[in-house]
Amino acid sequence: MSRDEMHALQSEKLVKIVAHAYNNSPFYKKRFDEHGVRPEDIRSIDDIVKLPFTVKKDLRDNYPFGMMCVPMTQILRLHASSGTTGKPIVVGYVQKDLDNWSEAVARCLTAYGLGNDDMVQIAYGYGLFTGGLGAHDGVTKIGATVIPTSSGNTQKQLQLMQDFGATALACTPSYALYMAEEIRKQGLDINNFKLKVGIFGAEPWTNAMRKELEEKLHIKAFDIYGLTEISGPGVGGECECQNGTHLWEDLYYPEIIDPVTLQPVEPGQKGELVFTTLDKWGMPMIRYRTRDLTYLNYDKCDCGRTAVRMGKILGRSDDMMIIRGVNVFPSQIESILLEFPEYEPYFLIEVDRINNTDTFDIQVEVKPEFYTDQVNELVRLRQRLTSRIQSVVGIQPAIKIVQPGTIERSTGKAKRAIDHRKFVE
């Protein structure tokens, strides 16, 4: 599509989805009324700046189904992601939403060069996480064969990958690298595998990791982008040129705003990514602030696609960290520590990437009356905390108990997390 054709399509869709949200969602009606905007004020995509933003807290405050814009009898699937309060972010889909989602993923897969003669092994987690089922439906859409292995059980993964002749692997880049190491440790010959494409997302990864994955697995590694609140994987994906991530802007309209002033920035400038779902009816998202920091490139790509390209995610405008594909918030750790009478509410998270795998270390203090030289007692305390954090967050930390008063105090905003990873374009 030309930019003019895309503009006209986006305008037509925005008018309809805004009216749908206003007329069917008490949340959006109240929010629009508070900002003095009505559906008839929205006549084109240029009017989107008149609409209020939606943030993650809105979804938590309306848990579980308060953001739905259709009766629950029309919702065919629910997905969810973890949040800072323990309540997940819940998203619902009607049939058209699922069709559009599979279409978006199918566009990505086609850009990667995949078709109906391919066999795709999906090692993203199945379940409430959007990765597994989202990729699954996209593979089905292009007529390829799905191998739904989900995550874990690596030895079986590799056996099936080799025996079935999988030509593509969909998982987190760190898990793919772990698979590559297991192939080497087990003495398997990568030349006996038929892999040609890697579909990697759910966590930040560098071009250095891309190169390593391509060398070790003998594949072409592609990035796929998505987020639960919008639809999961497939919001965008790279093409063969790998010069940015094409966003399917007829379905998910992107904006870049200044995270401080909340005003739109000029094309090409860096800022916070905001999405409006133009064709999502079960639970539309109007100007959803992703907190991802990036920029947009509207120049036509050498591949011929005119869909806008997003640069690499440069960071976040809040304190959330993505560790091994899982969203982790310092406030989660603080809440957990407050459950234990033995611990002080002081902690320091340190995240790094060693051998292309994220580390997740947490220093914690026990109260003076519980600090002891008895190793067994400290081990017991550490194990209880480790187990609790893993159950809430979803990944296991390495806990280090330090002496009382060791962790720096602050009268201002405390430094709760240090991310040593370097993500470069």
Short mmCIF file of C-alpha atoms in Angstrom, two decimals:
data_model
loop_
_atom_site.label_atom_id
_atom_site.label_comp_id
_atom_site.label_asym_id
_atom_site.label_seq_id
_atom_site.Cartn_x
_atom_site.Cartn_y
_atom_site.Cartn_z
CA MET A 1 0.00 0.00 0.00
CA SER A 2 1.04 3.59 -0.56
CA ARG A 3 1.18 5.82 2.51
CA ASP A 4 -1.99 7.58 1.32
CA GLU A 5 -3.83 4.27 0.97
CA MET A 6 -2.65 3.15 4.40
CA HIS A 7 -3.71 6.48 5.91
CA ALA A 8 -7.22 6.09 4.47
CA LEU A 9 -7.54 2.51 5.74
CA GLN A 10 -6.27 3.42 9.21
CA SER A 11 -8.69 6.35 9.36
CA GLU A 12 -11.66 4.19 8.43
CA LYS A 13 -10.75 1.57 11.03
CA LEU A 14 -10.01 4.04 13.82
CA VAL A 15 -13.43 5.70 13.48
CA LYS A 16 -15.13 2.31 13.85
CA ILE A 17 -13.04 0.95 16.72
CA VAL A 18 -13.32 4.17 18.76
CA ALA A 19 -17.12 4.11 18.43
CA HIS A 20 -17.13 0.42 19.40
CA ALA A 21 -14.99 1.03 22.49
CA TYR A 22 -17.02 4.06 23.60
CA ASN A 23 -20.39 2.39 23.14
CA ASN A 24 -19.50 -0.99 24.66
CA SER A 25 -16.92 -0.36 27.37
CA PRO A 26 -17.81 1.50 30.58
CA PHE A 27 -14.06 2.00 31.08
CA TYR A 28 -13.49 3.71 27.74
CA LYS A 29 -16.72 5.74 27.91
CA LYS A 30 -15.70 7.11 31.30
CA ARG A 31 -12.11 7.76 30.18
CA PHE A 32 -13.19 9.52 26.96
CA ASP A 33 -15.79 11.60 28.79
CA GLU A 34 -13.18 12.67 31.36
CA HIS A 35 -11.00 13.94 28.51
CA GLY A 36 -13.88 15.64 26.73
CA VAL A 37 -13.71 13.55 23.57
CA ARG A 38 -16.53 11.73 21.81
CA PRO A 39 -16.51 9.28 18.90
CA GLU A 40 -17.76 11.92 16.44
CA ASP A 41 -14.60 13.94 17.17
CA ILE A 42 -12.54 11.20 15.51
CA ARG A 43 -12.75 11.53 11.74
CA SER A 44 -9.30 10.32 10.64
CA ILE A 45 -6.17 8.71 12.00
CA ASP A 46 -4.76 12.22 12.49
CA ASP A 47 -7.30 12.73 15.26
CA ILE A 48 -5.79 9.93 17.35
CA VAL A 49 -3.87 12.52 19.39
CA LYS A 50 -7.21 13.66 20.85
CA LEU A 51 -7.71 10.29 22.55
CA PRO A 52 -6.47 9.49 26.07
CA PHE A 53 -3.79 6.91 26.74
CA THR A 54 -4.34 3.45 28.21
CA VAL A 55 -1.72 2.00 30.58
CA LYS A 56 -1.02 -1.36 32.17
CA LYS A 57 -2.52 -0.24 35.49
CA ASP A 58 -5.89 0.17 33.73
CA LEU A 59 -5.85 -3.52 32.86
CA ARG A 60 -4.93 -4.51 36.41
CA ASP A 61 -7.59 -2.25 37.91
CA ASN A 62 -10.23 -3.84 35.65
CA TYR A 63 -9.17 -7.45 36.29
CA PRO A 64 -10.37 -9.84 35.07
CA PHE A 65 -12.91 -8.88 32.39
CA GLY A 66 -13.58 -5.17 32.89
CA MET A 67 -11.80 -4.19 29.65
CA MET A 68 -13.88 -6.46 27.42
CA CYS A 69 -16.08 -4.75 24.81
CA VAL A 70 -18.29 -7.74 23.98
CA PRO A 71 -20.28 -10.19 26.12
CA MET A 72 -18.12 -13.01 27.50
CA THR A 73 -20.19 -15.46 25.43
CA GLN A 74 -18.42 -14.04 22.37
CA ILE A 75 -14.90 -14.36 23.84
CA LEU A 76 -13.31 -17.50 22.41
CA ARG A 77 -9.92 -17.35 24.10
CA LEU A 78 -8.24 -15.73 27.09
CA HIS A 79 -4.53 -15.04 27.49
CA ALA A 80 -2.71 -13.47 30.41
CA SER A 81 0.67 -12.24 31.58
CA SER A 82 2.04 -11.66 35.05
CA GLY A 83 1.87 -8.28 36.76
CA THR A 84 3.41 -6.53 39.73
CA THR A 85 0.43 -7.10 42.01
CA GLY A 86 0.10 -10.83 41.46
CA LYS A 87 -3.00 -10.31 39.31
CA PRO A 88 -2.30 -11.10 35.65
CA ILE A 89 -3.08 -8.90 32.68
CA VAL A 90 -6.05 -10.62 31.02
CA VAL A 91 -6.81 -10.25 27.31
CA GLY A 92 -9.82 -11.67 25.45
CA TYR A 93 -10.31 -12.47 21.77
CA VAL A 94 -13.31 -12.91 19.51
CA GLN A 95 -13.00 -14.95 16.32
CA LYS A 96 -12.07 -11.96 14.16
CA ASP A 97 -9.31 -11.05 16.62
CA LEU A 98 -7.85 -14.55 16.38
CA ASP A 99 -8.08 -14.43 12.58
CA ASN A 100 -6.25 -11.10 12.46
CA TRP A 101 -3.62 -12.33 14.89
CA SER A 102 -2.89 -15.44 12.82
CA GLU A 103 -2.77 -13.23 9.71
CA ALA A 104 -0.18 -10.98 11.37
CA VAL A 105 2.01 -13.93 12.39
CA ALA A 106 1.61 -15.43 8.91
CA ARG A 107 2.95 -12.20 7.39
CA CYS A 108 6.04 -12.51 9.57
CA LEU A 109 6.58 -16.16 8.67
CA THR A 110 6.20 -15.38 4.96
CA ALA A 111 8.76 -12.59 5.30
CA TYR A 112 11.12 -15.17 6.80
CA GLY A 113 10.73 -17.26 3.64
CA LEU A 114 8.55 -19.99 5.15
CA GLY A 115 5.66 -21.70 3.34
CA ASN A 116 3.44 -24.76 3.29
CA ASP A 117 6.33 -27.14 2.70
CA ASP A 118 7.96 -26.17 6.01
CA MET A 119 7.79 -27.79 9.43
CA VAL A 120 7.95 -25.38 12.38
CA GLN A 121 8.88 -26.56 15.87
CA ILE A 122 7.29 -24.23 18.42
CA ALA A 123 9.25 -24.22 21.67
CA TYR A 124 7.57 -21.15 23.12
CA GLY A 125 5.44 -21.95 26.14
CA TYR A 126 1.84 -22.94 25.48
CA GLY A 127 -0.90 -21.83 27.85
CA LEU A 128 -1.81 -18.36 29.09
CA PHE A 129 1.42 -17.01 27.59
CA THR A 130 0.69 -15.78 24.07
CA GLY A 131 3.86 -17.15 22.47
CA GLY A 132 2.97 -20.79 21.86
CA LEU A 133 -0.60 -20.53 20.60
CA GLY A 134 0.08 -17.27 18.77
CA ALA A 135 2.89 -18.80 16.74
CA HIS A 136 0.88 -22.01 16.33
CA ASP A 137 -2.04 -20.31 14.59
CA GLY A 138 0.28 -18.36 12.30
CA VAL A 139 2.06 -21.52 11.18
CA THR A 140 -1.30 -23.15 10.49
CA LYS A 141 -2.36 -20.06 8.50
CA ILE A 142 0.49 -20.48 5.99
CA GLY A 143 -0.23 -24.19 5.69
CA ALA A 144 3.02 -25.33 7.26
CA THR A 145 3.27 -28.24 9.71
CA VAL A 146 3.27 -27.43 13.43
CA ILE A 147 5.42 -29.38 15.89
CA PRO A 148 3.95 -28.08 19.20
CA THR A 149 6.70 -29.14 21.61
CA SER A 150 6.28 -26.14 23.95
CA SER A 151 9.27 -25.25 26.16
CA GLY A 152 11.54 -27.54 28.17
CA ASN A 153 12.50 -31.22 27.85
CA THR A 154 15.42 -30.27 25.64
CA GLN A 155 16.62 -33.78 24.89
CA LYS A 156 13.21 -34.71 23.49
CA GLN A 157 13.09 -31.38 21.61
CA LEU A 158 16.33 -32.22 19.81
CA GLN A 159 15.27 -35.77 19.07
CA LEU A 160 12.01 -34.65 17.47
CA MET A 161 13.71 -31.77 15.68
CA GLN A 162 16.08 -34.22 14.01
CA ASP A 163 13.67 -37.12 13.48
CA PHE A 164 10.81 -34.98 12.15
CA GLY A 165 13.05 -32.78 10.04
CA ALA A 166 11.95 -29.39 11.43
CA THR A 167 12.94 -26.59 9.09
CA ALA A 168 12.21 -23.74 11.51
CA LEU A 169 12.46 -23.22 15.27
CA ALA A 170 10.34 -20.73 17.24
CA CYS A 171 11.48 -19.95 20.80
CA THR A 172 13.38 -17.39 22.85
CA PRO A 173 16.89 -16.71 21.52
CA SER A 174 18.47 -17.77 24.81
CA TYR A 175 16.70 -21.15 24.68
CA ALA A 176 17.80 -21.61 21.09
CA LEU A 177 21.39 -21.02 22.15
CA TYR A 178 20.97 -23.55 24.95
CA MET A 179 19.72 -26.04 22.38
CA ALA A 180 22.80 -25.37 20.27
CA GLU A 181 25.04 -26.08 23.27
CA GLU A 182 23.15 -29.32 23.97
CA ILE A 183 23.58 -30.41 20.35
CA ARG A 184 27.32 -29.98 20.80
CA LYS A 185 27.42 -31.71 24.21
CA GLN A 186 25.46 -34.70 22.92
CA GLY A 187 27.81 -35.10 19.99
CA LEU A 188 25.04 -34.54 17.44
CA ASP A 189 25.93 -33.34 13.96
CA ILE A 190 24.10 -30.10 13.13
CA ASN A 191 24.40 -31.07 9.46
CA ASN A 192 21.92 -33.87 10.14
CA PHE A 193 19.31 -31.28 11.07
CA LYS A 194 17.17 -29.55 8.45
CA LEU A 195 16.76 -26.23 10.28
CA LYS A 196 16.97 -23.13 8.09
CA VAL A 197 15.06 -20.43 10.00
CA GLY A 198 14.90 -19.26 13.62
CA ILE A 199 11.88 -17.25 14.88
CA PHE A 200 13.06 -15.57 18.04
CA GLY A 201 11.34 -13.14 20.40
CA ALA A 202 9.98 -12.56 23.92
CA GLU A 203 13.29 -11.10 25.14
CA PRO A 204 15.86 -8.56 23.94
CA TRP A 205 18.73 -10.00 21.93
CA THR A 206 21.72 -8.53 20.18
CA ASN A 207 23.06 -8.86 16.68
CA ALA A 208 26.04 -10.63 18.26
CA MET A 209 23.67 -13.32 19.54
CA ARG A 210 22.02 -13.45 16.13
CA LYS A 211 25.39 -14.19 14.54
CA GLU A 212 26.19 -16.87 17.11
CA LEU A 213 22.80 -18.56 16.67
CA GLU A 214 23.17 -18.52 12.91
CA GLU A 215 26.64 -20.05 13.08
CA LYS A 216 25.81 -22.74 15.63
CA LEU A 217 22.42 -23.79 14.23
CA HIS A 218 23.10 -23.14 10.54
CA ILE A 219 20.01 -20.94 10.26
CA LYS A 220 18.87 -17.45 9.38
CA ALA A 221 17.70 -15.86 12.66
CA PHE A 222 14.73 -13.47 12.58
CA ASP A 223 13.19 -11.25 15.26
CA ILE A 224 9.45 -11.35 15.95
CA TYR A 225 7.84 -8.66 18.11
CA GLY A 226 4.66 -8.60 20.15
CA LEU A 227 3.12 -7.97 23.53
CA THR A 228 0.24 -9.61 25.34
CA GLU A 229 -1.86 -6.47 25.64
CA ILE A 230 -1.94 -5.97 21.86
CA SER A 231 -2.04 -9.56 20.58
CA GLY A 232 1.18 -11.40 21.36
CA PRO A 233 3.80 -12.34 18.76
CA GLY A 234 3.28 -11.06 15.24
CA VAL A 235 2.65 -7.37 15.90
CA GLY A 236 5.77 -7.04 13.78
CA GLY A 237 8.63 -9.02 12.32
CA GLU A 238 11.80 -8.61 10.32
CA CYS A 239 12.03 -9.18 6.59
CA GLU A 240 14.91 -10.62 4.59
CA CYS A 241 16.68 -7.24 4.69
CA GLN A 242 16.75 -7.27 8.53
CA ASN A 243 16.90 -3.49 8.65
CA GLY A 244 14.18 -2.95 11.23
CA THR A 245 10.98 -4.70 12.28
CA HIS A 246 7.97 -4.18 10.01
CA LEU A 247 4.87 -3.34 12.08
CA TRP A 248 1.52 -4.39 10.60
CA GLU A 249 0.08 -0.92 10.95
CA ASP A 250 -3.27 -1.73 9.34
CA LEU A 251 -3.95 -3.79 12.47
CA TYR A 252 -1.78 -2.14 15.14
CA TYR A 253 -1.28 1.61 14.68
CA PRO A 254 2.06 2.75 16.17
CA GLU A 255 2.99 6.15 17.57
CA ILE A 256 6.16 7.41 19.20
CA ILE A 257 5.70 9.90 22.04
CA ASP A 258 8.00 11.73 24.40
CA PRO A 259 7.62 9.68 27.64
CA VAL A 260 7.83 12.87 29.71
CA THR A 261 5.64 15.34 27.80
CA LEU A 262 3.50 12.58 26.21
CA GLN A 263 3.54 14.56 22.96
CA PRO A 264 4.24 12.92 19.56
CA VAL A 265 7.83 13.18 18.34
CA GLU A 266 9.00 13.77 14.79
CA PRO A 267 9.36 10.70 12.50
CA GLY A 268 12.69 8.99 13.16
CA GLN A 269 13.10 10.43 16.65
CA LYS A 270 13.37 8.11 19.64
CA GLY A 271 10.65 7.86 22.24
CA GLU A 272 8.03 5.58 23.79
CA LEU A 273 6.08 3.23 21.55
CA VAL A 274 2.27 3.48 21.72
CA PHE A 275 -0.19 1.14 19.98
CA THR A 276 -3.85 1.38 19.04
CA THR A 277 -5.50 -1.82 17.86
CA LEU A 278 -7.48 -0.87 14.76
CA ASP A 279 -9.25 -4.18 14.21
CA LYS A 280 -9.45 -5.88 17.62
CA TRP A 281 -13.03 -6.16 18.87
CA GLY A 282 -13.06 -8.36 21.96
CA MET A 283 -10.74 -6.06 23.90
CA PRO A 284 -9.48 -3.09 21.88
CA MET A 285 -6.54 -1.11 23.17
CA ILE A 286 -6.67 2.65 22.57
CA ARG A 287 -3.28 4.42 22.64
CA TYR A 288 -1.67 1.79 24.86
CA ARG A 289 1.67 2.90 26.30
CA THR A 290 4.05 -0.02 25.89
CA ARG A 291 6.94 1.64 27.80
CA ASP A 292 9.26 0.33 25.05
CA LEU A 293 11.70 2.95 23.77
CA THR A 294 12.41 2.90 20.03
CA TYR A 295 11.88 4.86 16.81
CA LEU A 296 9.98 4.43 13.53
CA ASN A 297 11.24 4.53 9.95
CA TYR A 298 8.62 5.24 7.27
CA ASP A 299 10.97 4.92 4.28
CA LYS A 300 10.15 2.15 1.86
CA CYS A 301 12.18 -0.97 2.64
CA ASP A 302 14.41 -2.62 0.03
CA CYS A 303 12.22 -5.71 0.35
CA GLY A 304 9.36 -3.73 -1.23
CA ARG A 305 7.14 -3.64 1.86
CA THR A 306 5.79 -0.22 2.73
CA ALA A 307 4.79 -1.10 6.33
CA VAL A 308 6.61 1.11 8.81
CA ARG A 309 9.77 -0.30 10.38
CA MET A 310 10.58 -0.16 14.09
CA GLY A 311 14.15 0.07 15.30
CA LYS A 312 15.57 -2.21 17.97
CA ILE A 313 14.02 -1.71 21.41
CA LEU A 314 16.46 0.64 23.12
CA GLY A 315 15.17 0.18 26.67
CA ARG A 316 12.08 0.93 28.74
CA SER A 317 10.57 4.06 30.20
CA ASP A 318 9.76 2.26 33.44
CA ASP A 319 11.73 -0.12 35.62
CA MET A 320 10.50 -3.42 34.19
CA MET A 321 13.18 -5.88 33.15
CA ILE A 322 12.82 -8.77 30.74
CA ILE A 323 14.84 -11.70 32.09
CA ARG A 324 14.83 -14.93 30.06
CA GLY A 325 11.67 -13.74 28.34
CA VAL A 326 9.83 -13.04 31.62
CA ASN A 327 8.72 -9.60 32.82
CA VAL A 328 10.25 -8.87 36.24
CA PHE A 329 9.48 -5.82 38.38
CA PRO A 330 11.50 -4.76 41.46
CA SER A 331 8.18 -4.11 43.22
CA GLN A 332 7.39 -7.83 42.90
CA ILE A 333 10.53 -8.69 44.87
CA GLU A 334 9.75 -6.05 47.47
CA SER A 335 6.22 -7.41 47.95
CA ILE A 336 7.57 -10.93 48.41
CA LEU A 337 10.19 -9.85 50.94
CA LEU A 338 7.48 -8.18 53.00
CA GLU A 339 5.77 -11.56 53.31
CA PHE A 340 8.76 -12.88 55.31
CA PRO A 341 9.28 -11.61 58.88
CA GLU A 342 12.95 -12.60 58.71
CA TYR A 343 13.89 -10.21 55.88
CA GLU A 344 14.41 -6.48 55.70
CA PRO A 345 12.68 -4.70 52.76
CA TYR A 346 16.08 -3.88 51.27
CA PHE A 347 17.37 -5.71 48.24
CA LEU A 348 19.41 -5.31 45.07
CA ILE A 349 18.69 -7.12 41.80
CA GLU A 350 21.61 -7.60 39.44
CA VAL A 351 20.99 -8.87 35.93
CA ASP A 352 23.69 -9.77 33.46
CA ARG A 353 24.15 -11.92 30.39
CA ILE A 354 26.85 -14.58 30.63
CA ASN A 355 27.41 -16.96 27.73
CA ASN A 356 24.27 -15.47 26.14
CA THR A 357 22.08 -16.49 29.08
CA ASP A 358 20.50 -14.01 31.50
CA THR A 359 21.61 -14.20 35.13
CA PHE A 360 19.19 -13.15 37.88
CA ASP A 361 20.95 -12.39 41.18
CA ILE A 362 19.33 -10.82 44.23
CA GLN A 363 21.08 -9.59 47.35
CA VAL A 364 18.83 -9.53 50.43
CA GLU A 365 19.24 -8.70 54.09
CA VAL A 366 17.88 -10.61 57.04
CA LYS A 367 16.94 -8.75 60.19
CA PRO A 368 19.66 -8.71 62.86
CA GLU A 369 17.74 -11.07 65.14
CA PHE A 370 17.62 -13.69 62.39
CA TYR A 371 21.18 -13.32 61.13
CA THR A 372 23.22 -16.31 62.29
CA ASP A 373 26.48 -18.13 61.73
CA GLN A 374 24.58 -21.38 61.36
CA VAL A 375 24.88 -22.19 57.68
CA ASN A 376 21.96 -24.64 57.64
CA GLU A 377 19.56 -22.01 58.92
CA LEU A 378 20.62 -19.44 56.30
CA VAL A 379 20.34 -22.10 53.59
CA ARG A 380 16.80 -22.86 54.74
CA LEU A 381 15.88 -19.16 54.65
CA ARG A 382 17.39 -18.75 51.19
CA GLN A 383 15.60 -21.79 49.81
CA ARG A 384 12.21 -20.59 51.06
CA LEU A 385 12.70 -17.17 49.48
CA THR A 386 14.01 -18.66 46.22
CA SER A 387 11.00 -20.93 45.95
CA ARG A 388 8.56 -18.10 46.64
CA ILE A 389 10.10 -15.73 44.09
CA GLN A 390 10.16 -18.45 41.45
CA SER A 391 6.47 -19.23 42.05
CA VAL A 392 5.46 -15.57 41.66
CA VAL A 393 7.85 -14.35 38.98
CA GLY A 394 8.23 -17.56 37.00
CA ILE A 395 12.02 -17.87 36.96
CA GLN A 396 14.51 -18.88 39.66
CA PRO A 397 16.84 -16.26 41.12
CA ALA A 398 20.23 -16.75 42.74
CA ILE A 399 19.77 -15.40 46.28
CA LYS A 400 22.67 -14.04 48.30
CA ILE A 401 22.00 -13.24 51.96
CA VAL A 402 24.17 -10.35 53.17
CA GLN A 403 24.76 -8.92 56.62
CA PRO A 404 22.27 -6.42 58.05
CA GLY A 405 23.00 -2.86 56.91
CA THR A 406 25.03 -3.96 53.89
CA ILE A 407 22.67 -2.76 51.16
CA GLU A 408 22.79 0.99 50.54
CA ARG A 409 19.89 3.03 51.92
CA SER A 410 18.47 6.03 50.14
CA THR A 411 16.33 8.95 51.21
CA GLY A 412 15.22 9.45 47.62
CA LYS A 413 14.37 6.95 44.94
CA ALA A 414 16.13 3.73 45.84
CA LYS A 415 18.25 1.88 43.29
CA ARG A 416 16.64 -1.55 43.37
CA ALA A 417 18.01 -3.02 40.15
CA ILE A 418 21.16 -2.93 38.05
CA ASP A 419 21.05 -4.30 34.51
CA HIS A 420 24.58 -4.99 33.26
CA ARG A 421 23.39 -6.27 29.89
CA LYS A 422 24.20 -4.18 26.86
CA PHE A 423 21.64 -4.22 24.06
CA VAL A 424 22.93 -2.60 20.94
CA GLU A 425 21.57 -2.34 17.45
#
